[in-house]
Short mmCIF file of C-alpha atoms and ligand atoms in Angstrom, two decimals:
data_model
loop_
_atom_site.label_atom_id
_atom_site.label_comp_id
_atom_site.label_asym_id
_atom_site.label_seq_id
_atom_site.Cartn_x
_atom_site.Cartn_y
_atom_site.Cartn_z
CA UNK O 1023 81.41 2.18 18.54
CA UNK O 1024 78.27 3.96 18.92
CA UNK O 1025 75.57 1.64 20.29
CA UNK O 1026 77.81 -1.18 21.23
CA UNK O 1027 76.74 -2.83 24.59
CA UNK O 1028 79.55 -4.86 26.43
CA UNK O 1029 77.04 -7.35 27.51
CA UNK O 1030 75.51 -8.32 24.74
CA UNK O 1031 76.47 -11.11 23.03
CA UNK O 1032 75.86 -10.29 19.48
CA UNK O 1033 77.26 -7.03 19.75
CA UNK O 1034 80.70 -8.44 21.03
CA UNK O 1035 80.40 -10.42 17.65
CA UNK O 1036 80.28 -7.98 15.67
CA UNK O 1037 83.25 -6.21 17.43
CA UNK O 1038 85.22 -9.07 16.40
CA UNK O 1039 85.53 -10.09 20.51
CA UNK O 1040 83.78 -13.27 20.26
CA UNK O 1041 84.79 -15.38 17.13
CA UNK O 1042 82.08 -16.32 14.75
CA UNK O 1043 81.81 -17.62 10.94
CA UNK O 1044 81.32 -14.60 9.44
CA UNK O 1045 79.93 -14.58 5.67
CA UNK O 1046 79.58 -10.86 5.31
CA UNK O 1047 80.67 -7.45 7.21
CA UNK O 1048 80.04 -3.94 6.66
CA UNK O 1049 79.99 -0.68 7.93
CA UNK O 1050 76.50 -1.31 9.37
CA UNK O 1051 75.65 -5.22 9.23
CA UNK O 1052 77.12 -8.43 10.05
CA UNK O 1053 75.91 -11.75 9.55
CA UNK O 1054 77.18 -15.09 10.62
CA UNK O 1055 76.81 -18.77 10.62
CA UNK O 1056 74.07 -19.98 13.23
CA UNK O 1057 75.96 -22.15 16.18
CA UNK O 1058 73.21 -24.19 16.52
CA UNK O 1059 71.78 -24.87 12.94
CA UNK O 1060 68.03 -25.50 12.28
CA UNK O 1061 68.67 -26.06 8.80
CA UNK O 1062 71.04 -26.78 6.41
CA UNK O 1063 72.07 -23.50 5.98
CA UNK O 1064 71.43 -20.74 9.14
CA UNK O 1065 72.70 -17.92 9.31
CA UNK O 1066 72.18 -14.79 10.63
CA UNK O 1067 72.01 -10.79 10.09
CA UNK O 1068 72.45 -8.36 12.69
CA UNK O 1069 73.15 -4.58 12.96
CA UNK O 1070 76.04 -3.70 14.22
CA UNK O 1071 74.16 -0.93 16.86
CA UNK O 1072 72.76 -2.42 19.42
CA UNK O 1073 69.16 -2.87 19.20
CA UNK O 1074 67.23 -5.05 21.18
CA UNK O 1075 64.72 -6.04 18.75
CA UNK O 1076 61.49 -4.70 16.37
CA UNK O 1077 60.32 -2.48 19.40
CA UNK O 1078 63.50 -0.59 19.70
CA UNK O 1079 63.29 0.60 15.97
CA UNK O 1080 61.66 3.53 14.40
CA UNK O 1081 61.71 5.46 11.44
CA UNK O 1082 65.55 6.06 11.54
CA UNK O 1083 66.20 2.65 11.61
CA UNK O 1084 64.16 2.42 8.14
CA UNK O 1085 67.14 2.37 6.16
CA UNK O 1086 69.40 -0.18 8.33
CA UNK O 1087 66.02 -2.64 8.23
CA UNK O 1088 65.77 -2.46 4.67
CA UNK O 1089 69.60 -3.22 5.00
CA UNK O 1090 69.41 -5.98 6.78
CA UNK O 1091 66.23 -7.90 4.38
CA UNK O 1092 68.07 -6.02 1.40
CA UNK O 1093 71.28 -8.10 1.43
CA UNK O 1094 69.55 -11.68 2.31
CA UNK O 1095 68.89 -12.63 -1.33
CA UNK O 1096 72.65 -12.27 -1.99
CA UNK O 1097 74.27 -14.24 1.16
CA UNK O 1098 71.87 -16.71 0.69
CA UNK O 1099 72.76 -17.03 -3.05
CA UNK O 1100 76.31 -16.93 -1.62
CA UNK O 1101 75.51 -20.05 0.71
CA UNK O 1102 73.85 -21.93 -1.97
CA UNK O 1103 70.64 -21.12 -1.56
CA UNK O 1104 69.08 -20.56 -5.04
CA UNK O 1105 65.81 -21.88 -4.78
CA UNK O 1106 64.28 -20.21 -2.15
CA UNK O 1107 64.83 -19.58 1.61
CA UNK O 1108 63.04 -18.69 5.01
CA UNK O 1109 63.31 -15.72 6.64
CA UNK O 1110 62.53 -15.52 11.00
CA UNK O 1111 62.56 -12.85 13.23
CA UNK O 1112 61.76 -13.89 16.47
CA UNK O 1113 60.69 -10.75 18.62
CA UNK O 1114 60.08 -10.87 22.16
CA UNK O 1115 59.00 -12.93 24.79
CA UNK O 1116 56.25 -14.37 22.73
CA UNK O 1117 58.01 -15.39 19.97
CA UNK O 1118 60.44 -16.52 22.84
CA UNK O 1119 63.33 -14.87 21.19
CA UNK O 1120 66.63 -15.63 23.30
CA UNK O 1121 69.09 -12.98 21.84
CA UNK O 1122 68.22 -9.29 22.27
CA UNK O 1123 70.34 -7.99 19.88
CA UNK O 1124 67.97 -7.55 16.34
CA UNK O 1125 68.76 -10.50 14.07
CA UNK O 1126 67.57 -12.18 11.02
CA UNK O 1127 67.73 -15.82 10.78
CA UNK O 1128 68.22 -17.10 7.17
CA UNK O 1129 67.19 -20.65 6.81
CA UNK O 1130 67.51 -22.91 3.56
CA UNK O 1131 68.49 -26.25 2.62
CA UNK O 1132 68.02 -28.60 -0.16
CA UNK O 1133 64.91 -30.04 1.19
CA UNK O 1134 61.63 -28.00 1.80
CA UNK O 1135 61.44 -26.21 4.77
CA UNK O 1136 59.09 -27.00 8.02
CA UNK O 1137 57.45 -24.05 9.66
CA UNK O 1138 59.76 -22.32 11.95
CA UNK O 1139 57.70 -21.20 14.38
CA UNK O 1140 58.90 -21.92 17.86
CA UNK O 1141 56.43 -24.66 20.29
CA UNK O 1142 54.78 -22.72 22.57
CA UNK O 1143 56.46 -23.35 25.82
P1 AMP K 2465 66.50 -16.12 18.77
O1 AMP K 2465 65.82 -17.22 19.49
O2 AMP K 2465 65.76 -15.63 17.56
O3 AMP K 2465 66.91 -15.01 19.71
O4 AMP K 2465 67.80 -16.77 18.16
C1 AMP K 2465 69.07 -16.67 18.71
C2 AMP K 2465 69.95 -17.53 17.84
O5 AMP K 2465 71.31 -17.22 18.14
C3 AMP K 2465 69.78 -19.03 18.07
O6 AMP K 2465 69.40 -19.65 16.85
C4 AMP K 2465 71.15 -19.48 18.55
O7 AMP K 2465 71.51 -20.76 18.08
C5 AMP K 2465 72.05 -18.39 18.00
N1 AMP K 2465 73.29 -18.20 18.73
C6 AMP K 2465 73.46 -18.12 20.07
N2 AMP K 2465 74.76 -17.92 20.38
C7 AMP K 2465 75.43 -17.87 19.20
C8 AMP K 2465 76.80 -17.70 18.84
N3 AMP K 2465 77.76 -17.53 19.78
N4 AMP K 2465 77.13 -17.73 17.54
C9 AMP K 2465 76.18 -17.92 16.60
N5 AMP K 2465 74.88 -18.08 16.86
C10 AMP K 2465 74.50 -18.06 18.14
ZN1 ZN K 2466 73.92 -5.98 21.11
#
């Protein structure tokens, strides 16, 4: 698989070598169920090339971005979220992201939603 790093977590996810709750799959995309919730609903969207985050992307990547924001509206319908969600991408050390493998966090629930933003450390 073209862009598939052995090492990487998410990316042996998507290859189906590490089980997950999947709630959609494509040719390009994958998202699954959070393991460690931070709302009622969390899930996530990844490519399936590896890509270590925001940096790594340019203007090829435009269409597998707008891929990955494109299709949030309709998992999140899927997961019951119908009256509104968050969207998070955490990218880099700042934003202390802990995965880098590109990945958009979809958080909802029936209550409103606190600011995701991670503490500073
Ligand atoms: P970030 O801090 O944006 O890099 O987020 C990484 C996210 O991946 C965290 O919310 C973790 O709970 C989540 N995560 C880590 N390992 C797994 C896994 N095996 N399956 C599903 N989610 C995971
Ligand atoms: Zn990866």
């Amino acid at each position: 698989m073209s862009g598939h790093d052995p090492d990487c977590l998410f990316c042996r996810i998507a290859a189906g070598e590490i089980p997950a709750n999947k709630v959609y799959e494509d040719d390009d995309i994958v998202a699954f169920h959070d393991i460690n919730p931070g709302a009622p609903v969390h899930f996530l969207i990844i490519p399936r090339e590896h890509v270590r985050n925001l940096y790594d992307t340019d203007d090829g990547h435009q269409a597998l971005l707008g891929k990955l924001f494109g299709i949030s509206s309709r998992l999140a319908r899927e997961q019951g979220l119908d009256d509104g969600f968050r969207i998070v991408v955490n990218n880099g050390r700042i934003a202390r992201q802990e995965v880098y493998h590109l990945h958009v966090h979809v958080l909802g629930g029936p209550e409103p939603l606190r600011a995701a933003a991670k503490p500073a450390p």
